[in-house]
Amino acid sequence: MLEHQDETRDGYDAVVERYASMFTKELETRPFSRNMIATFAELVRETGNPRAADVGCGPGHLTAMLHDLGLSAFGLDLSPGMVDHARRTHPTLRFDEARMEALPVEDGTLGGVLAHYSMIHTPPGELPALLAELVRVLAPGGLLLVSFFGTEGLEPVRFDHKVAPAYSWPEAQFADLLAGAGLVTVARLLHDPATERGFLDTHFLARRP
């Protein structure tokens, strides 16, 4: 068990109700994120395989959104508290405790994977293995939508997130990581700073060939 995962799990367990109250309706004021997720869902449906995982699902609001957009969506999170909240809030949907580095999903079975700001706590040296795990569960033609904090420069920037240490990434370097994992970038979107630190909201949509 990796130390940063323990810290992240414990941090989110401690803020479940506050986090849920702050973020379950955040997309109402974030049209770029909302529309990227809708585009992702449309393209996943077009693959003919609507099964999709929301990895790092938190309180389950985006899992529910994917379900409403026509996907057979389920949520996975390393925080037991978040999983319990998601199950209580969305009792008709499936939520399981799991680590992104070892997903309880068969090889090549998903039409889509959503990782909405859920990789930000992963140290840079461990991100290639994490991306490889996400690619493992995608079927050929399946799609990954990953969102994160973008920064300028040549290297990731570590910063003090309110829950656990996190990292922002330069766009070009993250694109190289996706290519190294065997993914083809379909679209990318960067828009105005989401935080007082000036990081950009960054979204990459990529496909497994």
mmCIF file of N, CA, C and O in Angstrom, residues 9 19 22 31 39 61 80 85 99-100 128-129 131 142 147 167 191 198 200 209:
data_model
loop_
_atom_site.group_PDB
_atom_site.id
_atom_site.type_symbol
_atom_site.label_atom_id
_atom_site.label_comp_id
_atom_site.label_asym_id
_atom_site.label_seq_id
_atom_site.Cartn_x
_atom_site.Cartn_y
_atom_site.Cartn_z
ATOM 1 N N ARG A 9 -6.716 8.729 0.836
ATOM 2 C CA ARG A 9 -7.916 8.058 1.335
ATOM 3 C C ARG A 9 -8.384 8.674 2.641
ATOM 4 O O ARG A 9 -9.561 9.012 2.799
ATOM 5 N N TYR A 19 -17.308 17.837 1.208
ATOM 6 C CA TYR A 19 -16.946 17.716 -0.204
ATOM 7 C C TYR A 19 -18.196 17.518 -1.054
ATOM 8 O O TYR A 19 -18.358 18.163 -2.100
ATOM 9 N N MET A 22 -20.150 20.659 -1.541
ATOM 10 C CA MET A 22 -19.476 21.664 -2.363
ATOM 11 C C MET A 22 -19.459 21.308 -3.842
ATOM 12 O O MET A 22 -19.543 22.189 -4.699
ATOM 13 N N PRO A 31 -19.595 25.107 -17.520
ATOM 14 C CA PRO A 31 -20.110 24.589 -18.795
ATOM 15 C C PRO A 31 -19.075 23.827 -19.610
ATOM 16 O O PRO A 31 -19.435 22.889 -20.331
ATOM 17 N N THR A 39 -19.880 15.152 -24.286
ATOM 18 C CA THR A 39 -19.258 14.686 -25.526
ATOM 19 C C THR A 39 -18.640 13.306 -25.347
ATOM 20 O O THR A 39 -18.779 12.424 -26.203
ATOM 21 N N HIS A 61 -21.699 11.883 -8.043
ATOM 22 C CA HIS A 61 -22.538 12.755 -8.859
ATOM 23 C C HIS A 61 -22.255 12.628 -10.346
ATOM 24 O O HIS A 61 -23.163 12.700 -11.166
ATOM 25 N N PRO A 80 -13.523 4.746 1.478
ATOM 26 C CA PRO A 80 -14.743 4.055 1.913
ATOM 27 C C PRO A 80 -15.880 5.020 2.241
ATOM 28 O O PRO A 80 -17.051 4.735 1.973
ATOM 29 N N HIS A 85 -21.222 7.168 0.873
ATOM 30 C CA HIS A 85 -22.083 8.311 0.549
ATOM 31 C C HIS A 85 -22.709 8.127 -0.826
ATOM 32 O O HIS A 85 -23.917 8.375 -1.014
ATOM 33 N N ARG A 99 -8.736 0.940 -5.881
ATOM 34 C CA ARG A 99 -7.637 1.843 -6.213
ATOM 35 C C ARG A 99 -7.484 1.908 -7.729
ATOM 36 O O ARG A 99 -7.597 0.891 -8.411
ATOM 37 N N MET A 100 -7.202 3.074 -8.232
ATOM 38 C CA MET A 100 -7.061 3.236 -9.680
ATOM 39 C C MET A 100 -5.903 2.415 -10.244
ATOM 40 O O MET A 100 -5.916 2.037 -11.405
ATOM 41 N N PRO A 128 2.573 6.982 -15.225
ATOM 42 C CA PRO A 128 2.552 6.073 -16.377
ATOM 43 C C PRO A 128 1.929 4.717 -16.064
ATOM 44 O O PRO A 128 1.160 4.177 -16.867
ATOM 45 N N ALA A 129 2.220 4.147 -14.901
ATOM 46 C CA ALA A 129 1.633 2.857 -14.536
ATOM 47 C C ALA A 129 0.137 2.983 -14.328
ATOM 48 O O ALA A 129 -0.633 2.073 -14.675
ATOM 49 N N LEU A 131 -1.883 5.153 -15.865
ATOM 50 C CA LEU A 131 -2.487 5.252 -17.194
ATOM 51 C C LEU A 131 -2.519 3.893 -17.876
ATOM 52 O O LEU A 131 -3.495 3.552 -18.562
ATOM 53 N N GLY A 142 -12.247 2.264 -27.144
ATOM 54 C CA GLY A 142 -12.774 2.891 -25.936
ATOM 55 C C GLY A 142 -12.113 4.221 -25.656
ATOM 56 O O GLY A 142 -11.009 4.514 -26.149
ATOM 57 N N SER A 147 -9.417 14.867 -16.579
ATOM 58 C CA SER A 147 -9.361 16.291 -16.280
ATOM 59 C C SER A 147 -8.378 16.515 -15.138
ATOM 60 O O SER A 147 -8.298 15.714 -14.207
ATOM 61 N N TYR A 167 -0.701 17.565 -7.832
ATOM 62 C CA TYR A 167 0.216 17.981 -8.891
ATOM 63 C C TYR A 167 -0.566 18.574 -10.048
ATOM 64 O O TYR A 167 -1.630 18.072 -10.418
ATOM 65 N N HIS A 191 -8.991 25.964 -20.212
ATOM 66 C CA HIS A 191 -9.722 27.210 -20.035
ATOM 67 C C HIS A 191 -9.327 27.891 -18.738
ATOM 68 O O HIS A 191 -8.420 27.436 -18.033
ATOM 69 N N GLY A 198 -3.860 29.996 -10.277
ATOM 70 C CA GLY A 198 -3.729 30.280 -11.705
ATOM 71 C C GLY A 198 -3.621 29.052 -12.583
ATOM 72 O O GLY A 198 -3.357 29.172 -13.776
ATOM 73 N N LEU A 200 -4.816 26.101 -14.979
ATOM 74 C CA LEU A 200 -5.888 25.998 -15.955
ATOM 75 C C LEU A 200 -6.679 24.711 -15.754
ATOM 76 O O LEU A 200 -6.105 23.668 -15.434
ATOM 77 N N PRO A 209 -6.622 2.781 -29.558
ATOM 78 C CA PRO A 209 -6.764 2.273 -30.948
ATOM 79 C C PRO A 209 -7.284 0.846 -30.991
ATOM 80 O O PRO A 209 -7.108 0.075 -30.048
#
